[in-house]
Amino acid sequence: MTGVRVGLLAALLAAPTFAEAQPDTALVQGGIYQRPYIVSVGRTALGGYLEAHAGVERIDGVSEGPSFEIPRFNLFLYSPLGRRLRVTAEIEIEEGGEELKLETALADFVITPSLVVRGGVILVPIGAFNVNHDGPRYDFVARPLVATTIIPATLSEVGFGLHGRLAPGRQVMVSYDLYLTNGLQEGVVLNGTGRTDLPSGKTAALFGEDDNGSPAVSGRVAALARSFGEVGFSHYRGAYNTWKIEGTVVDEARSFAITALDLSTALGPVEFRGEAAIATIDLPEDLMEVHGSRQWGLYLDAMVPVWRPRVRALTDPVVSLGVRLDHVDWNVGRFLSTGENRGDAATGLTLAVSFRPAGGTVVRLNYRLGSTTDLQGNPAVRSAGFALGFATYF
């Protein structure tokens, strides 16, 4: 045992120091550390970002007029505690102060860059958007449908696990994340939406004890090629109902699973970013006729810079044009009684003009056309609207 202890101590001393083990911020995995406030070597750094929106929408020819909102105001904290330990946290104030949420509060212990132990309130690594979702990084006002209604972003849970990055060659890097967390809860079914709704499984109890003693498992593996971009594959699964209380089985365990594929790349000056996800949910038999046991969705953004104006006191302003395609189907399959296709889907096309006066700040104007069908397949509800917003780090 003495030899083993000496060997472990020697391995830790030989591993890179904290300064050498900073995450590669080119990878999605390093998103929580790729923020402009982390610039000092002091004890604790403070930063954040702000989003503000204005918009007007017409649904089937009817409009309620323009509206204005501050959907989120986020504060970041970051502190390196020695050479191998770092702590970061994010507090989100939503809807102008109506909701206060602890989005992340985690500690990383860096053994080597390829092996980092993480614990606390963790962003579940399902898809790229949930991990890397800060408003100033996007040229679109609204978040993608698949990332908020199939993948319930922003999804934070208490848990522990491992992550790291590997660099088998100069041109390719690989990252991995693997965590155990509390998982989603009862609200996945029998919620206020009238459908199977994974976001409704997020409750304040996620930050307390697991309600069924069965942790959820999540993981993501991604490869970044300097000449191509990043591709990530992720999976998240667990039980969502309270099927065991104090060790006694009181119900059949019902599970959910989400599998996602994400991509970011560029073809010439055009930058692409997208994500696709498939969800499966175990349902009680009496709900299977109208509630979806399978859901899927995707989005794809394309942005291209078209003008770099010369503006006094601005170092590198840029105007860009873009388009987003997104689609979700919340109830895949056919009715058991009639064999007809189920509805309950939405499709959108968004055109974007954005202006970035400086790094970390964006002003964006979007025009979105949408179409939504209900469960019974009635004629689609058409919508169109403008959204103007800005987002900035500070």
CSV table of C-alpha atoms in Angstrom, one decimal:
chain,number,residue,atom,x,y,z
A,1,MET,CA,0.0,0.0,0.0
A,2,THR,CA,2.9,2.3,0.7
A,3,GLY,CA,4.2,1.9,-2.8
A,4,VAL,CA,0.7,2.6,-4.2
A,5,ARG,CA,0.4,5.8,-2.2
A,6,VAL,CA,3.9,7.0,-3.3
A,7,GLY,CA,3.0,6.2,-6.9
A,8,LEU,CA,-0.2,8.2,-6.7
A,9,LEU,CA,1.5,11.2,-5.1
A,10,ALA,CA,4.2,11.1,-7.7
A,11,ALA,CA,1.6,11.1,-10.5
A,12,LEU,CA,-0.1,14.1,-9.1
A,13,LEU,CA,3.1,16.0,-8.7
A,14,ALA,CA,4.1,15.2,-12.2
A,15,ALA,CA,0.8,16.2,-13.7
A,16,PRO,CA,0.4,19.7,-15.2
A,17,THR,CA,-0.4,22.5,-12.8
A,18,PHE,CA,-3.7,24.4,-12.8
A,19,ALA,CA,-2.3,27.1,-15.0
A,20,GLU,CA,-1.4,24.5,-17.6
A,21,ALA,CA,-4.7,22.7,-17.3
A,22,GLN,CA,-7.2,25.3,-18.3
A,23,PRO,CA,-9.9,23.8,-20.6
A,24,ASP,CA,-9.5,24.3,-24.3
A,25,THR,CA,-12.1,27.0,-24.9
A,26,ALA,CA,-12.4,26.1,-28.6
A,27,LEU,CA,-14.4,23.1,-27.5
A,28,VAL,CA,-18.0,23.4,-26.5
A,29,GLN,CA,-17.0,21.7,-23.2
A,30,GLY,CA,-15.0,24.8,-22.2
A,31,GLY,CA,-17.9,27.2,-22.7
A,32,ILE,CA,-18.5,28.0,-19.0
A,33,TYR,CA,-14.9,29.3,-18.9
A,34,GLN,CA,-15.0,31.1,-22.2
A,35,ARG,CA,-16.3,34.3,-20.8
A,36,PRO,CA,-14.6,37.8,-20.9
A,37,TYR,CA,-14.7,38.3,-17.1
A,38,ILE,CA,-12.2,35.5,-16.5
A,39,VAL,CA,-9.1,37.7,-17.1
A,40,SER,CA,-7.5,38.2,-13.7
A,41,VAL,CA,-5.5,36.0,-11.4
A,42,GLY,CA,-7.1,37.4,-8.3
A,43,ARG,CA,-9.1,35.4,-5.8
A,44,THR,CA,-12.6,35.9,-7.4
A,45,ALA,CA,-13.7,37.4,-10.7
A,46,LEU,CA,-17.3,38.7,-11.3
A,47,GLY,CA,-19.1,39.1,-14.6
A,48,GLY,CA,-22.3,38.3,-16.3
A,49,TYR,CA,-24.6,39.1,-19.3
A,50,LEU,CA,-27.8,40.8,-20.0
A,51,GLU,CA,-30.5,40.2,-22.7
A,52,ALA,CA,-33.3,42.6,-23.6
A,53,HIS,CA,-36.0,42.0,-26.3
A,54,ALA,CA,-38.8,43.8,-28.0
A,55,GLY,CA,-41.2,42.1,-30.4
A,56,VAL,CA,-44.5,42.0,-32.2
A,57,GLU,CA,-46.2,38.8,-33.5
A,58,ARG,CA,-49.3,38.2,-35.5
A,59,ILE,CA,-51.0,34.7,-35.1
A,60,ASP,CA,-53.6,33.8,-37.7
A,61,GLY,CA,-53.9,37.5,-38.5
A,62,VAL,CA,-54.4,38.7,-34.8
A,63,SER,CA,-51.8,40.7,-32.9
A,64,GLU,CA,-51.7,41.9,-29.3
A,65,GLY,CA,-49.2,44.6,-30.2
A,66,PRO,CA,-45.6,45.1,-29.3
A,67,SER,CA,-44.1,43.9,-26.0
A,68,PHE,CA,-40.8,44.5,-24.2
A,69,GLU,CA,-38.9,42.2,-21.8
A,70,ILE,CA,-35.7,41.4,-20.1
A,71,PRO,CA,-35.7,37.6,-20.2
A,72,ARG,CA,-32.5,37.1,-18.3
A,73,PHE,CA,-29.8,38.9,-16.3
A,74,ASN,CA,-27.0,36.5,-15.3
A,75,LEU,CA,-24.2,36.9,-12.8
A,76,PHE,CA,-21.0,34.8,-13.0
A,77,LEU,CA,-18.5,34.1,-10.3
A,78,TYR,CA,-15.2,32.4,-10.8
A,79,SER,CA,-12.4,31.6,-8.4
A,80,PRO,CA,-9.2,29.5,-8.8
A,81,LEU,CA,-8.5,27.9,-5.4
A,82,GLY,CA,-4.9,26.8,-5.9
A,83,ARG,CA,-3.2,25.1,-8.8
A,84,ARG,CA,-5.7,22.3,-9.3
A,85,LEU,CA,-9.1,23.5,-7.9
A,86,ARG,CA,-11.4,26.0,-9.5
A,87,VAL,CA,-15.0,27.1,-8.6
A,88,THR,CA,-17.5,28.8,-10.8
A,89,ALA,CA,-21.2,29.7,-10.4
A,90,GLU,CA,-23.9,31.4,-12.3
A,91,ILE,CA,-27.1,33.0,-10.9
A,92,GLU,CA,-29.9,33.8,-13.4
A,93,ILE,CA,-32.5,36.4,-12.8
A,94,GLU,CA,-35.4,35.7,-15.3
A,95,GLU,CA,-38.3,37.7,-16.6
A,96,GLY,CA,-37.2,41.0,-15.0
A,97,GLY,CA,-36.9,39.5,-11.5
A,98,GLU,CA,-39.9,37.1,-11.4
A,99,GLU,CA,-37.6,34.1,-11.0
A,100,LEU,CA,-34.2,33.7,-9.4
A,101,LYS,CA,-32.3,30.5,-10.3
A,102,LEU,CA,-28.9,29.0,-9.5
A,103,GLU,CA,-27.9,27.8,-12.9
A,104,THR,CA,-24.4,26.4,-12.0
A,105,ALA,CA,-22.4,26.1,-8.9
A,106,LEU,CA,-19.6,23.6,-9.3
A,107,ALA,CA,-16.1,22.8,-8.4
A,108,ASP,CA,-13.5,21.2,-10.7
A,109,PHE,CA,-10.5,19.3,-9.4
A,110,VAL,CA,-7.9,19.0,-12.1
A,111,ILE,CA,-5.9,15.8,-11.9
A,112,THR,CA,-4.7,16.2,-15.5
A,113,PRO,CA,-6.4,18.0,-18.5
A,114,SER,CA,-7.7,14.5,-19.5
A,115,LEU,CA,-9.2,13.8,-16.1
A,116,VAL,CA,-11.1,16.4,-14.2
A,117,VAL,CA,-13.5,15.6,-11.3
A,118,ARG,CA,-16.6,17.8,-11.1
A,119,GLY,CA,-19.3,18.2,-8.5
A,120,GLY,CA,-22.1,20.6,-7.7
A,121,VAL,CA,-24.9,22.1,-9.8
A,122,ILE,CA,-24.0,20.9,-13.3
A,123,LEU,CA,-25.2,21.8,-16.7
A,124,VAL,CA,-26.3,18.4,-18.1
A,125,PRO,CA,-24.2,17.8,-21.2
A,126,ILE,CA,-27.0,16.9,-23.5
A,127,GLY,CA,-26.4,18.7,-26.8
A,128,ALA,CA,-24.2,21.6,-27.3
A,129,PHE,CA,-26.7,24.4,-26.6
A,130,ASN,CA,-27.4,23.4,-23.0
A,131,VAL,CA,-23.7,23.7,-22.1
A,132,ASN,CA,-23.0,26.7,-24.3
A,133,HIS,CA,-26.1,28.9,-24.4
A,134,ASP,CA,-25.1,32.4,-23.4
A,135,GLY,CA,-27.2,35.0,-25.3
A,136,PRO,CA,-24.3,37.1,-26.6
A,137,ARG,CA,-23.0,34.1,-28.5
A,138,TYR,CA,-26.1,33.9,-30.8
A,139,ASP,CA,-27.4,36.1,-33.5
A,140,PHE,CA,-31.0,35.0,-33.0
A,141,VAL,CA,-33.3,36.4,-30.3
A,142,ALA,CA,-35.3,33.3,-29.5
A,143,ARG,CA,-33.7,30.0,-28.4
A,144,PRO,CA,-34.1,27.0,-30.7
A,145,LEU,CA,-37.3,25.0,-30.2
A,146,VAL,CA,-35.5,21.6,-30.0
A,147,ALA,CA,-33.1,23.0,-27.4
A,148,THR,CA,-35.9,24.2,-25.1
A,149,THR,CA,-38.8,21.8,-25.7
A,150,ILE,CA,-37.2,18.5,-26.5
A,151,ILE,CA,-33.9,19.1,-24.6
A,152,PRO,CA,-35.2,21.1,-21.7
A,153,ALA,CA,-32.5,23.8,-21.8
A,154,THR,CA,-31.4,25.3,-19.6
A,155,LEU,CA,-31.1,22.1,-17.6
A,156,SER,CA,-29.1,22.2,-14.4
A,157,GLU,CA,-29.0,19.3,-11.9
A,158,VAL,CA,-27.0,18.4,-8.8
A,159,GLY,CA,-24.5,15.6,-9.4
A,160,PHE,CA,-20.9,14.5,-9.8
A,161,GLY,CA,-18.8,13.1,-12.6
A,162,LEU,CA,-15.8,13.4,-14.8
A,163,HIS,CA,-14.8,15.3,-17.8
A,164,GLY,CA,-11.6,15.9,-19.8
A,165,ARG,CA,-10.0,16.5,-23.1
A,166,LEU,CA,-7.7,14.5,-25.2
A,167,ALA,CA,-5.4,15.7,-28.0
A,168,PRO,CA,-4.3,12.7,-30.0
A,169,GLY,CA,-2.9,15.0,-32.7
A,170,ARG,CA,-2.4,18.6,-33.4
A,171,GLN,CA,-5.3,18.8,-35.8
A,172,VAL,CA,-7.9,16.9,-33.7
A,173,MET,CA,-9.0,17.2,-30.1
A,174,VAL,CA,-11.5,15.0,-28.2
A,175,SER,CA,-13.6,16.0,-25.2
A,176,TYR,CA,-15.8,13.8,-22.9
A,177,ASP,CA,-18.2,14.4,-20.1
A,178,LEU,CA,-19.9,11.8,-17.9
A,179,TYR,CA,-22.1,12.6,-14.9
A,180,LEU,CA,-24.6,11.1,-12.5
A,181,THR,CA,-27.4,13.6,-11.5
A,182,ASN,CA,-30.8,13.6,-9.9
A,183,GLY,CA,-32.7,13.5,-13.2
A,184,LEU,CA,-36.1,14.9,-14.3
A,185,GLN,CA,-39.2,14.4,-12.1
A,186,GLU,CA,-43.0,13.8,-12.2
A,187,GLY,CA,-44.0,16.8,-14.3
A,188,VAL,CA,-43.0,15.1,-17.5
A,189,VAL,CA,-46.6,13.8,-17.8
A,190,LEU,CA,-49.8,15.3,-16.4
A,191,ASN,CA,-48.6,18.8,-16.6
A,192,GLY,CA,-50.1,22.1,-17.7
A,193,THR,CA,-49.1,21.8,-21.4
A,194,GLY,CA,-51.5,18.9,-22.1
A,195,ARG,CA,-48.7,16.8,-23.7
A,196,THR,CA,-45.6,14.9,-22.7
A,197,ASP,CA,-43.3,17.7,-21.8
A,198,LEU,CA,-39.7,17.1,-20.7
A,199,PRO,CA,-39.2,20.7,-19.5
A,200,SER,CA,-42.0,20.3,-17.0
A,201,GLY,CA,-39.9,17.7,-15.3
A,202,LYS,CA,-37.6,20.4,-14.1
A,203,THR,CA,-38.5,21.4,-10.5
A,204,ALA,CA,-36.8,23.1,-7.6
A,205,ALA,CA,-36.4,19.6,-6.1
A,206,LEU,CA,-33.7,18.8,-8.7
A,207,PHE,CA,-31.4,20.8,-6.3
A,208,GLY,CA,-32.4,18.7,-3.3
A,209,GLU,CA,-32.6,14.9,-3.0
A,210,ASP,CA,-33.5,12.5,-5.8
A,211,ASP,CA,-37.2,11.7,-5.6
A,212,ASN,CA,-36.7,8.1,-6.6
A,213,GLY,CA,-33.2,7.1,-5.6
A,214,SER,CA,-32.3,6.3,-9.2
A,215,PRO,CA,-29.7,8.8,-10.6
A,216,ALA,CA,-29.9,9.9,-14.2
A,217,VAL,CA,-26.8,9.3,-16.4
A,218,SER,CA,-25.6,11.8,-19.0
A,219,GLY,CA,-22.6,12.0,-21.2
A,220,ARG,CA,-21.2,13.7,-24.3
A,221,VAL,CA,-18.3,12.9,-26.6
A,222,ALA,CA,-17.1,15.5,-29.1
A,223,ALA,CA,-14.3,15.8,-31.6
A,224,LEU,CA,-12.9,19.1,-32.8
A,225,ALA,CA,-10.9,19.2,-36.1
A,226,ARG,CA,-9.2,22.5,-36.7
A,227,SER,CA,-10.0,22.2,-40.4
A,228,PHE,CA,-13.7,21.3,-40.0
A,229,GLY,CA,-15.3,22.2,-36.7
A,230,GLU,CA,-16.8,20.3,-33.8
A,231,VAL,CA,-19.2,17.3,-33.8
A,232,GLY,CA,-20.7,16.1,-30.6
A,233,PHE,CA,-22.8,13.0,-29.6
A,234,SER,CA,-24.6,13.0,-26.3
A,235,HIS,CA,-27.1,10.9,-24.3
A,236,TYR,CA,-29.2,11.5,-21.1
A,237,ARG,CA,-31.5,9.0,-19.5
A,238,GLY,CA,-33.1,8.2,-16.1
A,239,ALA,CA,-36.4,7.6,-14.3
A,240,TYR,CA,-38.8,10.5,-14.0
A,241,ASN,CA,-41.5,9.1,-11.6
A,242,THR,CA,-41.4,8.4,-7.9
A,243,TRP,CA,-41.4,4.6,-8.1
A,244,LYS,CA,-39.6,3.9,-4.9
A,245,ILE,CA,-40.1,5.6,-1.5
A,246,GLU,CA,-37.6,4.8,1.4
A,247,GLY,CA,-36.6,1.6,-0.4
A,248,THR,CA,-40.2,0.4,-1.0
A,249,VAL,CA,-41.3,0.0,-4.6
A,250,VAL,CA,-44.7,1.8,-5.0
A,251,ASP,CA,-45.0,2.0,-8.8
A,252,GLU,CA,-43.4,0.8,-12.0
A,253,ALA,CA,-40.3,2.7,-12.9
A,254,ARG,CA,-40.8,4.9,-15.9
A,255,SER,CA,-37.8,6.3,-17.8
A,256,PHE,CA,-36.9,8.9,-20.3
A,257,ALA,CA,-34.0,9.1,-22.7
A,258,ILE,CA,-32.7,11.8,-25.0
A,259,THR,CA,-30.1,11.4,-27.6
A,260,ALA,CA,-28.6,14.4,-29.4
A,261,LEU,CA,-26.1,15.2,-32.2
A,262,ASP,CA,-24.6,18.7,-32.5
A,263,LEU,CA,-22.5,20.3,-35.1
A,264,SER,CA,-20.6,23.6,-35.6
A,265,THR,CA,-18.5,24.2,-38.7
A,266,ALA,CA,-17.8,26.7,-41.5
A,267,LEU,CA,-17.8,26.6,-45.2
A,268,GLY,CA,-15.8,29.6,-46.4
A,269,PRO,CA,-17.3,32.7,-44.7
A,270,VAL,CA,-20.5,30.9,-43.7
A,271,GLU,CA,-20.7,29.6,-40.2
A,272,PHE,CA,-23.1,26.7,-39.4
A,273,ARG,CA,-24.4,25.6,-36.0
A,274,GLY,CA,-27.1,23.0,-35.4
A,275,GLU,CA,-28.5,20.3,-33.2
A,276,ALA,CA,-30.9,17.3,-33.5
A,277,ALA,CA,-32.4,15.3,-30.7
A,278,ILE,CA,-34.7,12.3,-30.2
A,279,ALA,CA,-36.5,11.6,-27.0
A,280,THR,CA,-38.3,8.5,-25.8
A,281,ILE,CA,-40.6,8.4,-22.7
A,282,ASP,CA,-42.2,5.4,-21.0
A,283,LEU,CA,-45.8,6.2,-20.4
A,284,PRO,CA,-48.7,4.6,-18.5
A,285,GLU,CA,-51.0,2.7,-20.8
A,286,ASP,CA,-53.9,5.0,-20.2
A,287,LEU,CA,-51.9,8.0,-21.5
A,288,MET,CA,-50.4,6.4,-24.6
A,289,GLU,CA,-53.4,7.4,-26.9
A,290,VAL,CA,-52.8,11.2,-26.7
A,291,HIS,CA,-49.4,11.7,-25.0
A,292,GLY,CA,-46.3,11.3,-27.1
A,293,SER,CA,-43.8,8.6,-26.1
A,294,ARG,CA,-41.5,9.7,-28.9
A,295,GLN,CA,-40.4,13.3,-29.8
A,296,TRP,CA,-37.8,14.7,-32.0
A,297,GLY,CA,-36.5,18.0,-33.3
A,298,LEU,CA,-33.7,19.9,-35.0
A,299,TYR,CA,-32.4,23.3,-35.8
A,300,LEU,CA,-29.7,24.7,-38.1
A,301,ASP,CA,-28.3,28.2,-38.1
A,302,ALA,CA,-26.2,29.7,-40.9
A,303,MET,CA,-24.5,33.1,-40.5
A,304,VAL,CA,-22.3,35.1,-42.8
A,305,PRO,CA,-20.6,38.4,-42.2
A,306,VAL,CA,-21.5,40.9,-45.0
A,307,TRP,CA,-20.0,44.2,-43.9
A,308,ARG,CA,-17.3,45.4,-41.6
A,309,PRO,CA,-18.0,49.2,-41.3
A,310,ARG,CA,-15.3,51.6,-40.1
A,311,VAL,CA,-16.8,53.2,-37.0
A,312,ARG,CA,-14.7,55.5,-34.8
A,313,ALA,CA,-13.9,54.0,-31.4
A,314,LEU,CA,-15.0,50.5,-32.5
A,315,THR,CA,-12.2,48.0,-33.1
A,316,ASP,CA,-13.8,45.4,-35.3
A,317,PRO,CA,-17.5,45.9,-35.8
A,318,VAL,CA,-19.3,43.5,-38.1
A,319,VAL,CA,-22.8,43.2,-39.7
A,320,SER,CA,-24.0,39.6,-40.5
A,321,LEU,CA,-26.9,38.0,-42.2
A,322,GLY,CA,-28.4,34.6,-41.2
A,323,VAL,CA,-31.2,32.1,-41.4
A,324,ARG,CA,-32.5,29.5,-38.9
A,325,LEU,CA,-34.6,26.5,-39.7
A,326,ASP,CA,-36.1,24.6,-36.8
A,327,HIS,CA,-38.7,21.9,-36.4
A,328,VAL,CA,-40.1,19.9,-33.5
A,329,ASP,CA,-42.6,17.0,-33.3
A,330,TRP,CA,-43.9,16.5,-29.8
A,331,ASN,CA,-46.1,13.4,-30.6
A,332,VAL,CA,-44.5,11.1,-33.2
A,333,GLY,CA,-46.6,8.2,-34.5
A,334,ARG,CA,-50.2,7.4,-35.1
A,335,PHE,CA,-53.4,7.2,-32.9
A,336,LEU,CA,-53.9,3.7,-31.6
A,337,SER,CA,-57.6,3.8,-32.2
A,338,THR,CA,-57.7,5.2,-35.7
A,339,GLY,CA,-54.3,4.7,-37.2
A,340,GLU,CA,-54.1,8.3,-38.3
A,341,ASN,CA,-51.0,10.4,-37.9
A,342,ARG,CA,-50.8,12.5,-34.8
A,343,GLY,CA,-50.2,16.3,-35.0
A,344,ASP,CA,-48.6,18.5,-32.4
A,345,ALA,CA,-45.6,19.8,-34.3
A,346,ALA,CA,-44.1,23.2,-35.0
A,347,THR,CA,-41.9,24.5,-37.8
A,348,GLY,CA,-40.1,27.9,-38.1
A,349,LEU,CA,-38.0,29.9,-40.5
A,350,THR,CA,-36.1,32.9,-39.0
A,351,LEU,CA,-34.2,35.6,-40.9
A,352,ALA,CA,-31.6,37.5,-39.0
A,353,VAL,CA,-29.6,40.7,-39.3
A,354,SER,CA,-27.0,41.3,-36.5
A,355,PHE,CA,-24.5,43.9,-35.6
A,356,ARG,CA,-21.6,43.2,-33.3
A,357,PRO,CA,-20.0,46.5,-32.3
A,358,ALA,CA,-17.5,44.7,-30.1
A,359,GLY,CA,-16.7,41.2,-28.9
A,360,GLY,CA,-19.3,39.9,-26.6
A,361,THR,CA,-22.1,42.3,-27.6
A,362,VAL,CA,-24.7,41.8,-30.3
A,363,VAL,CA,-27.7,43.8,-31.6
A,364,ARG,CA,-30.1,41.6,-33.6
A,365,LEU,CA,-33.2,42.0,-35.7
A,366,ASN,CA,-35.2,38.8,-36.5
A,367,TYR,CA,-38.2,38.0,-38.6
A,368,ARG,CA,-39.8,34.7,-38.0
A,369,LEU,CA,-42.5,32.7,-39.9
A,370,GLY,CA,-44.0,29.8,-37.9
A,371,SER,CA,-46.5,27.0,-38.4
A,372,THR,CA,-48.0,24.9,-35.5
A,373,THR,CA,-50.4,22.0,-35.8
A,374,ASP,CA,-52.4,20.6,-32.9
A,375,LEU,CA,-52.8,16.9,-31.8
A,376,GLN,CA,-55.9,16.4,-33.9
A,377,GLY,CA,-54.3,17.7,-37.1
A,378,ASN,CA,-56.5,20.7,-37.6
A,379,PRO,CA,-55.4,23.4,-40.1
A,380,ALA,CA,-52.1,24.8,-39.0
A,381,VAL,CA,-51.9,28.0,-37.0
A,382,ARG,CA,-49.7,30.5,-38.9
A,383,SER,CA,-47.6,33.1,-37.2
A,384,ALA,CA,-45.2,35.9,-38.2
A,385,GLY,CA,-43.4,38.4,-36.2
A,386,PHE,CA,-40.4,40.7,-35.7
A,387,ALA,CA,-38.0,40.6,-32.7
A,388,LEU,CA,-35.4,43.1,-31.8
A,389,GLY,CA,-32.9,42.5,-29.1
A,390,PHE,CA,-29.5,42.9,-27.7
A,391,ALA,CA,-27.3,40.8,-25.5
A,392,THR,CA,-23.9,41.7,-23.9
A,393,TYR,CA,-21.4,40.4,-21.5
A,394,PHE,CA,-20.1,42.7,-18.8
